[in-house]
Amino acid sequence: MSDHVYKKIELVGSSTKSIEDAIENAVQTAGNSVRNLDWFEVIDTRGHIVDGKVSHYQVELKVGFRLDG
Amino acid sequence: MSDHVYKKIELVGSSTKSIEDAIENAVQTAGNSVRNLDWFEVIDTRGHIVDGKVSHYQVELKVGFRLDG
Amino acid sequence: MSDHVYKKIELVGSSTKSIEDAIENAVQTAGNSVRNLDWFEVIDTRGHIVDGKVSHYQVELKVGFRLDG
Amino acid sequence: MSDHVYKKIELVGSSTKSIEDAIENAVQTAGNSVRNLDWFEVIDTRGHIVDGKVSHYQVELKVGFRLDG
Amino acid sequence: MSDHVYKKIELVGSSTKSIEDAIENAVQTAGNSVRNLDWFEVIDTRGHIVDGKVSHYQVELKVGFRLDG
Amino acid sequence: MSDHVYKKIELVGSSTKSIEDAIENAVQTAGNSVRNLDWFEVIDTRGHIVDGKVSHYQVELKVGFRLDG
Amino acid sequence: MSDHVYKKIELVGSSTKSIEDAIENAVQTAGNSVRNLDWFEVIDTRGHIVDGKVSHYQVELKVGFRLDG
Amino acid sequence: MSDHVYKKIELVGSSTKSIEDAIENAVQTAGNSVRNLDWFEVIDTRGHIVDGKVSHYQVELKVGFRLDG
Amino acid sequence: MSDHVYKKIELVGSSTKSIEDAIENAVQTAGNSVRNLDWFEVIDTRGHIVDGKVSHYQVELKVGFRLDG
Amino acid sequence: MSDHVYKKIELVGSSTKSIEDAIENAVQTAGNSVRNLDWFEVIDTRGHIVDGKVSHYQVELKVGFRLDG
Amino acid sequence: MSDHVYKKIELVGSSTKSIEDAIENAVQTAGNSVRNLDWFEVIDTRGHIVDGKVSHYQVELKVGFRLDG
Amino acid sequence: MSDHVYKKIELVGSSTKSIEDAIENAVQTAGNSVRNLDWFEVIDTRGHIVDGKVSHYQVELKVGFRLDG
């Protein structure tokens, strides 16, 4: 990692299944427009409630990728 | 959301299975006494250890609901 | 808990499967060298990305154990 | 304030006009069910955007009131 | 703690004597209206000054209690 | 919100008139280059002073928009 | 700004009208005793409630000024 | 509090006896040079250890006082 | 302090009497296994409630000691 | 700064030499694709260790630039 | 440190050379008007960019000094 | 990093020369008793002042190392 510069972007992924699935959705969407994705950091976990049950999870995360690859 | 006022309460749910299950337990308990639940925010995730293994997860969350519905 | 003193150590566990599995790995490793493990607190959740997908989760946690047991 | 105990509740007020108006809405709604309101603290300010313009402000606040009045 | 859901409320207790006494006052007032109180967490410690001396301490704390007891 | 991924960007708007006007300026500038703006969050409020008076307000905010619209 | 040293002081301004007016009051009071005021940063926004309505806003801010002007 | 401007200064008091005594020492020292002291807020509590015992407590606090009294 | 390296460990002490006593208990327990204890920092103060009264205080603290003594 | 809108991006620069050099590397890389860079803010400083020595510093920073220049 | 009261002030130093030099500049300026300076704490590190390069570093720091010396 | 568990310890290094040198001192001391050091994170930067000049820098850092290497 010694000679590189990385950029971090902030995304919110969502899923009706699990926290991990919401993370995966955000990461895969990021991969559509950015190459060299390297790591993610979970910033916040929240979600919506419908009829008294969790309807989907929302995970806010930062995704880091190498700029000079 | 433009004309409403919301209230947030703070709960701790627990589960022997998963973080998502602990969230669901807290949300469903909240639904027993409060109507119009709208969203949740995870504040903290912790748990207890018995015999060197995770015995259950505890998730602290805020639950928001509409007051003027 | 009234007469005890506890110590907390900071660990990072990882897993290719789930956040819960990464926690469990860190807790079980802690149990190899420390007795009387009592609770854990999740500090941070992150992970690495390979080929545009989550390759593994990393969970940073504090683990508390009783010193005077 | 020397002999009293206060309780704080967390509300989200909204307004299409201003941040101050969103605070006022939350405070007045709180006053419908709680007496002896004494102070508020702004926790977060956000809002929704419709057609590229701010459609309404949402202000998250804590409201404190005297329990033993 | 494995099967329970807990609620946390936020109180401000005060005392002319000590920080511990302000905590005790808030806890005892909470006990007048809520059963199954289980723990407290100090959030903030402050106080008022009269004639250049501390006139009373104010301690802001969260109090947790079991909902499904 | 269940199937979407959102991106958040960080902006600083300014205005000589009010905090709300500084927010509106940042949101409208964001709308020039990004579609599907959905919400904003105020991160910081500051400003400059000239001749002992507030000359303009600066509001730092995050703006979220839908990526997969 | 390259050769200067700045000092920051912490003030609480208040106003019955608006958040902006409370900021302006604090800044103008600071200007009575300090020269070269340069910027302010809002730290906290709160206020008092009388008869179920906001009676005045209190804004806590830091004010920076050049020492070596 | 509606028409006033307050200033806050940051002090560290110490005491070999108790946290409350360290607060009182800081408040009384502040009173030697500043009039109209109104409140304090504890920011941090720490201390030194000599021969395996607490030798004195240090309490960092902010003290607020009225400027326009 | 110019040539030394220090290590900090995290402990939770408890006491049925006071916050200061909980700190002292943690410090003295640390002294059983570590030499050259130098300072402590209070991280969190909490406690348990039994029968509507504080049964004991728990103070989380960091304790620093010199490694190269 | 009164009429402008600024955008902030988050970068991680690295250097085997110094913290300042890691900042400079990130700033210069940002300048390859963004004009009107105006300021930076250090968010986090970390680094990697190889063979018991610091092999390189990593500095996470936000870089602000004028959008409407 | 057992019998003293300390005051902390907040400064911003700057330097075209290094972070350490910005700290030193702020400390030396503080020494022109305050005696018994004892320690500093770095609060924030930032800087300005001119022509795509760091033009100077700005370091925000608190400086503590003994009041009763 | 996928199958490993890491431990983090907290150290304070110091140096009369620079922030980087204080980090290096802490890392090298950690290396005397712990193998497989992998990364460090700066938590806090402070220092002491003697005769109105910085006498040495103190850097508080966390150091991570692999447990199961």
PDB file of N, CA, C and O in Angstrom, chain D residues 13-61:
ATOM      1  N   GLY D  13     -39.069  16.845  14.515  1.00  0.00           N
ATOM      2  CA  GLY D  13     -40.066  17.761  13.975  1.00  0.00           C
ATOM      3  C   GLY D  13     -39.742  18.098  12.531  1.00  0.00           C
ATOM      4  O   GLY D  13     -38.591  17.999  12.122  1.00  0.00           O
ATOM      5  N   SER D  14     -40.744  18.512  11.776  1.00  0.00           N
ATOM      6  CA  SER D  14     -40.455  18.882  10.384  1.00  0.00           C
ATOM      7  C   SER D  14     -41.232  20.128  10.001  1.00  0.00           C
ATOM      8  O   SER D  14     -42.226  20.502  10.634  1.00  0.00           O
ATOM      9  N   SER D  15     -40.748  20.775   8.959  1.00  0.00           N
ATOM     10  CA  SER D  15     -41.381  22.007   8.483  1.00  0.00           C
ATOM     11  C   SER D  15     -40.923  22.280   7.059  1.00  0.00           C
ATOM     12  O   SER D  15     -39.763  22.041   6.718  1.00  0.00           O
ATOM     13  N   THR D  16     -41.804  22.793   6.253  1.00  0.00           N
ATOM     14  CA  THR D  16     -41.405  23.217   4.908  1.00  0.00           C
ATOM     15  C   THR D  16     -40.775  24.608   4.917  1.00  0.00           C
ATOM     16  O   THR D  16     -40.227  25.052   3.914  1.00  0.00           O
ATOM     17  N   LYS D  17     -40.844  25.306   6.086  1.00  0.00           N
ATOM     18  CA  LYS D  17     -40.401  26.695   6.111  1.00  0.00           C
ATOM     19  C   LYS D  17     -38.974  26.907   6.604  1.00  0.00           C
ATOM     20  O   LYS D  17     -38.162  27.533   5.931  1.00  0.00           O
ATOM     21  N   SER D  18     -38.670  26.412   7.811  1.00  0.00           N
ATOM     22  CA  SER D  18     -37.363  26.728   8.376  1.00  0.00           C
ATOM     23  C   SER D  18     -37.016  25.732   9.474  1.00  0.00           C
ATOM     24  O   SER D  18     -37.872  24.971   9.942  1.00  0.00           O
ATOM     25  N   ILE D  19     -35.747  25.779   9.870  1.00  0.00           N
ATOM     26  CA  ILE D  19     -35.277  24.943  10.969  1.00  0.00           C
ATOM     27  C   ILE D  19     -36.002  25.336  12.252  1.00  0.00           C
ATOM     28  O   ILE D  19     -36.456  24.469  13.014  1.00  0.00           O
ATOM     29  N   GLU D  20     -36.157  26.614  12.496  1.00  0.00           N
ATOM     30  CA  GLU D  20     -36.830  27.067  13.709  1.00  0.00           C
ATOM     31  C   GLU D  20     -38.281  26.581  13.748  1.00  0.00           C
ATOM     32  O   GLU D  20     -38.796  26.201  14.801  1.00  0.00           O
ATOM     33  N   ASP D  21     -38.930  26.580  12.605  1.00  0.00           N
ATOM     34  CA  ASP D  21     -40.316  26.133  12.559  1.00  0.00           C
ATOM     35  C   ASP D  21     -40.438  24.631  12.839  1.00  0.00           C
ATOM     36  O   ASP D  21     -41.392  24.184  13.490  1.00  0.00           O
ATOM     37  N   ALA D  22     -39.459  23.862  12.381  1.00  0.00           N
ATOM     38  CA  ALA D  22     -39.474  22.423  12.663  1.00  0.00           C
ATOM     39  C   ALA D  22     -39.295  22.167  14.162  1.00  0.00           C
ATOM     40  O   ALA D  22     -39.924  21.269  14.730  1.00  0.00           O
ATOM     41  N   ILE D  23     -38.425  22.961  14.790  1.00  0.00           N
ATOM     42  CA  ILE D  23     -38.240  22.843  16.251  1.00  0.00           C
ATOM     43  C   ILE D  23     -39.556  23.179  16.958  1.00  0.00           C
ATOM     44  O   ILE D  23     -40.021  22.449  17.844  1.00  0.00           O
ATOM     45  N   GLU D  24     -40.155  24.278  16.566  1.00  0.00           N
ATOM     46  CA  GLU D  24     -41.404  24.723  17.203  1.00  0.00           C
ATOM     47  C   GLU D  24     -42.498  23.653  17.069  1.00  0.00           C
ATOM     48  O   GLU D  24     -43.232  23.371  18.020  1.00  0.00           O
ATOM     49  N   ASN D  25     -42.583  23.028  15.882  1.00  0.00           N
ATOM     50  CA  ASN D  25     -43.596  21.984  15.695  1.00  0.00           C
ATOM     51  C   ASN D  25     -43.391  20.813  16.652  1.00  0.00           C
ATOM     52  O   ASN D  25     -44.350  20.287  17.225  1.00  0.00           O
ATOM     53  N   ALA D  26     -42.145  20.401  16.804  1.00  0.00           N
ATOM     54  CA  ALA D  26     -41.876  19.276  17.707  1.00  0.00           C
ATOM     55  C   ALA D  26     -42.193  19.655  19.148  1.00  0.00           C
ATOM     56  O   ALA D  26     -42.793  18.873  19.892  1.00  0.00           O
ATOM     57  N   VAL D  27     -41.792  20.862  19.533  1.00  0.00           N
ATOM     58  CA  VAL D  27     -42.028  21.304  20.917  1.00  0.00           C
ATOM     59  C   VAL D  27     -43.527  21.386  21.197  1.00  0.00           C
ATOM     60  O   VAL D  27     -44.012  20.935  22.247  1.00  0.00           O
ATOM     61  N   GLN D  28     -44.281  21.924  20.262  1.00  0.00           N
ATOM     62  CA  GLN D  28     -45.728  22.059  20.498  1.00  0.00           C
ATOM     63  C   GLN D  28     -46.420  20.701  20.540  1.00  0.00           C
ATOM     64  O   GLN D  28     -47.334  20.491  21.334  1.00  0.00           O
ATOM     65  N   THR D  29     -45.973  19.754  19.712  1.00  0.00           N
ATOM     66  CA  THR D  29     -46.547  18.412  19.784  1.00  0.00           C
ATOM     67  C   THR D  29     -46.225  17.763  21.127  1.00  0.00           C
ATOM     68  O   THR D  29     -47.067  17.100  21.742  1.00  0.00           O
ATOM     69  N   ALA D  30     -44.994  17.941  21.596  1.00  0.00           N
ATOM     70  CA  ALA D  30     -44.625  17.389  22.907  1.00  0.00           C
ATOM     71  C   ALA D  30     -45.526  17.956  23.998  1.00  0.00           C
ATOM     72  O   ALA D  30     -45.931  17.257  24.928  1.00  0.00           O
ATOM     73  N   GLY D  31     -45.858  19.239  23.867  1.00  0.00           N
ATOM     74  CA  GLY D  31     -46.678  19.897  24.884  1.00  0.00           C
ATOM     75  C   GLY D  31     -48.105  19.362  24.960  1.00  0.00           C
ATOM     76  O   GLY D  31     -48.804  19.575  25.955  1.00  0.00           O
ATOM     77  N   ASN D  32     -48.533  18.642  23.914  1.00  0.00           N
ATOM     78  CA  ASN D  32     -49.885  18.070  23.967  1.00  0.00           C
ATOM     79  C   ASN D  32     -50.003  16.942  24.980  1.00  0.00           C
ATOM     80  O   ASN D  32     -51.068  16.681  25.521  1.00  0.00           O
ATOM     81  N   SER D  33     -48.880  16.242  25.231  1.00  0.00           N
ATOM     82  CA  SER D  33     -48.970  15.095  26.131  1.00  0.00           C
ATOM     83  C   SER D  33     -48.097  15.215  27.372  1.00  0.00           C
ATOM     84  O   SER D  33     -48.205  14.405  28.282  1.00  0.00           O
ATOM     85  N   VAL D  34     -47.217  16.206  27.427  1.00  0.00           N
ATOM     86  CA  VAL D  34     -46.298  16.334  28.557  1.00  0.00           C
ATOM     87  C   VAL D  34     -46.364  17.763  29.104  1.00  0.00           C
ATOM     88  O   VAL D  34     -46.349  18.713  28.336  1.00  0.00           O
ATOM     89  N   ARG D  35     -46.450  17.878  30.439  1.00  0.00           N
ATOM     90  CA  ARG D  35     -46.421  19.205  31.045  1.00  0.00           C
ATOM     91  C   ARG D  35     -45.011  19.559  31.488  1.00  0.00           C
ATOM     92  O   ARG D  35     -44.144  18.712  31.527  1.00  0.00           O
ATOM     93  N   ASN D  36     -44.803  20.807  31.843  1.00  0.00           N
ATOM     94  CA  ASN D  36     -43.547  21.269  32.432  1.00  0.00           C
ATOM     95  C   ASN D  36     -42.341  21.163  31.492  1.00  0.00           C
ATOM     96  O   ASN D  36     -41.208  20.981  31.944  1.00  0.00           O
ATOM     97  N   LEU D  37     -42.600  21.317  30.201  1.00  0.00           N
ATOM     98  CA  LEU D  37     -41.475  21.336  29.251  1.00  0.00           C
ATOM     99  C   LEU D  37     -40.528  22.461  29.630  1.00  0.00           C
ATOM    100  O   LEU D  37     -40.961  23.580  29.924  1.00  0.00           O
ATOM    101  N   ASP D  38     -39.233  22.211  29.587  1.00  0.00           N
ATOM    102  CA  ASP D  38     -38.286  23.186  30.117  1.00  0.00           C
ATOM    103  C   ASP D  38     -37.225  23.620  29.095  1.00  0.00           C
ATOM    104  O   ASP D  38     -36.879  24.784  29.015  1.00  0.00           O
ATOM    105  N   TRP D  39     -36.683  22.692  28.326  1.00  0.00           N
ATOM    106  CA  TRP D  39     -35.655  23.048  27.360  1.00  0.00           C
ATOM    107  C   TRP D  39     -35.623  22.032  26.216  1.00  0.00           C
ATOM    108  O   TRP D  39     -36.194  20.950  26.314  1.00  0.00           O
ATOM    109  N   PHE D  40     -34.934  22.411  25.142  1.00  0.00           N
ATOM    110  CA  PHE D  40     -34.695  21.467  24.034  1.00  0.00           C
ATOM    111  C   PHE D  40     -33.230  21.555  23.620  1.00  0.00           C
ATOM    112  O   PHE D  40     -32.557  22.551  23.887  1.00  0.00           O
ATOM    113  N   GLU D  41     -32.758  20.488  22.995  1.00  0.00           N
ATOM    114  CA  GLU D  41     -31.388  20.422  22.459  1.00  0.00           C
ATOM    115  C   GLU D  41     -31.473  19.847  21.049  1.00  0.00           C
ATOM    116  O   GLU D  41     -32.017  18.772  20.849  1.00  0.00           O
ATOM    117  N   VAL D  42     -30.930  20.554  20.063  1.00  0.00           N
ATOM    118  CA  VAL D  42     -30.928  20.056  18.692  1.00  0.00           C
ATOM    119  C   VAL D  42     -29.852  18.978  18.543  1.00  0.00           C
ATOM    120  O   VAL D  42     -28.684  19.207  18.883  1.00  0.00           O
ATOM    121  N   ILE D  43     -30.247  17.808  18.058  1.00  0.00           N
ATOM    122  CA  ILE D  43     -29.316  16.681  17.900  1.00  0.00           C
ATOM    123  C   ILE D  43     -28.860  16.559  16.451  1.00  0.00           C
ATOM    124  O   ILE D  43     -27.709  16.219  16.181  1.00  0.00           O
ATOM    125  N   ASP D  44     -29.760  16.822  15.523  1.00  0.00           N
ATOM    126  CA  ASP D  44     -29.440  16.588  14.120  1.00  0.00           C
ATOM    127  C   ASP D  44     -30.383  17.421  13.262  1.00  0.00           C
ATOM    128  O   ASP D  44     -31.552  17.611  13.602  1.00  0.00           O
ATOM    129  N   THR D  45     -29.874  17.904  12.142  1.00  0.00           N
ATOM    130  CA  THR D  45     -30.693  18.643  11.194  1.00  0.00           C
ATOM    131  C   THR D  45     -30.538  18.000   9.830  1.00  0.00           C
ATOM    132  O   THR D  45     -29.424  17.813   9.354  1.00  0.00           O
ATOM    133  N   ARG D  46     -31.630  17.624   9.242  1.00  0.00           N
ATOM    134  CA  ARG D  46     -31.595  17.019   7.900  1.00  0.00           C
ATOM    135  C   ARG D  46     -32.846  17.422   7.140  1.00  0.00           C
ATOM    136  O   ARG D  46     -33.587  18.295   7.580  1.00  0.00           O
ATOM    137  N   GLY D  47     -33.105  16.788   6.016  1.00  0.00           N
ATOM    138  CA  GLY D  47     -34.315  17.115   5.289  1.00  0.00           C
ATOM    139  C   GLY D  47     -34.420  16.345   4.002  1.00  0.00           C
ATOM    140  O   GLY D  47     -33.499  15.619   3.628  1.00  0.00           O
ATOM    141  N   HIS D  48     -35.547  16.495   3.329  1.00  0.00           N
ATOM    142  CA  HIS D  48     -35.762  15.785   2.074  1.00  0.00           C
ATOM    143  C   HIS D  48     -35.696  16.773   0.914  1.00  0.00           C
ATOM    144  O   HIS D  48     -35.969  17.963   1.067  1.00  0.00           O
ATOM    145  N   ILE D  49     -35.339  16.239  -0.248  1.00  0.00           N
ATOM    146  CA  ILE D  49     -35.176  17.036  -1.460  1.00  0.00           C
ATOM    147  C   ILE D  49     -36.159  16.495  -2.501  1.00  0.00           C
ATOM    148  O   ILE D  49     -36.218  15.287  -2.737  1.00  0.00           O
ATOM    149  N   VAL D  50     -36.929  17.367  -3.068  1.00  0.00           N
ATOM    150  CA  VAL D  50     -37.848  16.975  -4.136  1.00  0.00           C
ATOM    151  C   VAL D  50     -37.628  17.908  -5.321  1.00  0.00           C
ATOM    152  O   VAL D  50     -37.601  19.138  -5.144  1.00  0.00           O
ATOM    153  N   ASP D  51     -37.440  17.332  -6.490  1.00  0.00           N
ATOM    154  CA  ASP D  51     -37.195  18.130  -7.696  1.00  0.00           C
ATOM    155  C   ASP D  51     -36.034  19.112  -7.528  1.00  0.00           C
ATOM    156  O   ASP D  51     -36.111  20.277  -7.940  1.00  0.00           O
ATOM    157  N   GLY D  52     -34.968  18.646  -6.847  1.00  0.00           N
ATOM    158  CA  GLY D  52     -33.761  19.451  -6.736  1.00  0.00           C
ATOM    159  C   GLY D  52     -33.842  20.622  -5.769  1.00  0.00           C
ATOM    160  O   GLY D  52     -32.961  21.477  -5.748  1.00  0.00           O
ATOM    161  N   LYS D  53     -34.919  20.650  -4.953  1.00  0.00           N
ATOM    162  CA  LYS D  53     -35.038  21.705  -3.953  1.00  0.00           C
ATOM    163  C   LYS D  53     -35.370  21.096  -2.593  1.00  0.00           C
ATOM    164  O   LYS D  53     -35.966  20.009  -2.511  1.00  0.00           O
ATOM    165  N   VAL D  54     -35.023  21.813  -1.519  1.00  0.00           N
ATOM    166  CA  VAL D  54     -35.389  21.362  -0.179  1.00  0.00           C
ATOM    167  C   VAL D  54     -36.910  21.379  -0.068  1.00  0.00           C
ATOM    168  O   VAL D  54     -37.542  22.422  -0.257  1.00  0.00           O
ATOM    169  N   SER D  55     -37.509  20.208   0.190  1.00  0.00           N
ATOM    170  CA  SER D  55     -38.969  20.197   0.331  1.00  0.00           C
ATOM    171  C   SER D  55     -39.384  20.397   1.790  1.00  0.00           C
ATOM    172  O   SER D  55     -40.392  21.008   2.083  1.00  0.00           O
ATOM    173  N   HIS D  56     -38.637  19.865   2.733  1.00  0.00           N
ATOM    174  CA  HIS D  56     -38.889  20.188   4.142  1.00  0.00           C
ATOM    175  C   HIS D  56     -37.665  19.861   4.978  1.00  0.00           C
ATOM    176  O   HIS D  56     -36.853  19.010   4.614  1.00  0.00           O
ATOM    177  N   TYR D  57     -37.524  20.556   6.100  1.00  0.00           N
ATOM    178  CA  TYR D  57     -36.458  20.343   7.076  1.00  0.00           C
ATOM    179  C   TYR D  57     -36.953  19.375   8.133  1.00  0.00           C
ATOM    180  O   TYR D  57     -38.133  19.412   8.511  1.00  0.00           O
ATOM    181  N   GLN D  58     -36.060  18.528   8.601  1.00  0.00           N
ATOM    182  CA  GLN D  58     -36.362  17.665   9.740  1.00  0.00           C
ATOM    183  C   GLN D  58     -35.336  17.939  10.823  1.00  0.00           C
ATOM    184  O   GLN D  58     -34.130  17.875  10.559  1.00  0.00           O
ATOM    185  N   VAL D  59     -35.787  18.230  12.017  1.00  0.00           N
ATOM    186  CA  VAL D  59     -34.868  18.514  13.109  1.00  0.00           C
ATOM    187  C   VAL D  59     -35.120  17.501  14.219  1.00  0.00           C
ATOM    188  O   VAL D  59     -36.238  17.371  14.714  1.00  0.00           O
ATOM    189  N   GLU D  60     -34.056  16.788  14.567  1.00  0.00           N
ATOM    190  CA  GLU D  60     -34.114  15.821  15.651  1.00  0.00           C
ATOM    191  C   GLU D  60     -33.718  16.556  16.921  1.00  0.00           C
ATOM    192  O   GLU D  60     -32.671  17.196  16.963  1.00  0.00           O
ATOM    193  N   LEU D  61     -34.541  16.473  17.953  1.00  0.00           N
ATOM    194  CA  LEU D  61     -34.195  17.203  19.164  1.00  0.00           C
ATOM    195  C   LEU D  61     -34.577  16.407  20.401  1.00  0.00           C
ATOM    196  O   LEU D  61     -35.431  15.531  20.351  1.00  0.00           O
TER     197      LEU D  61
END
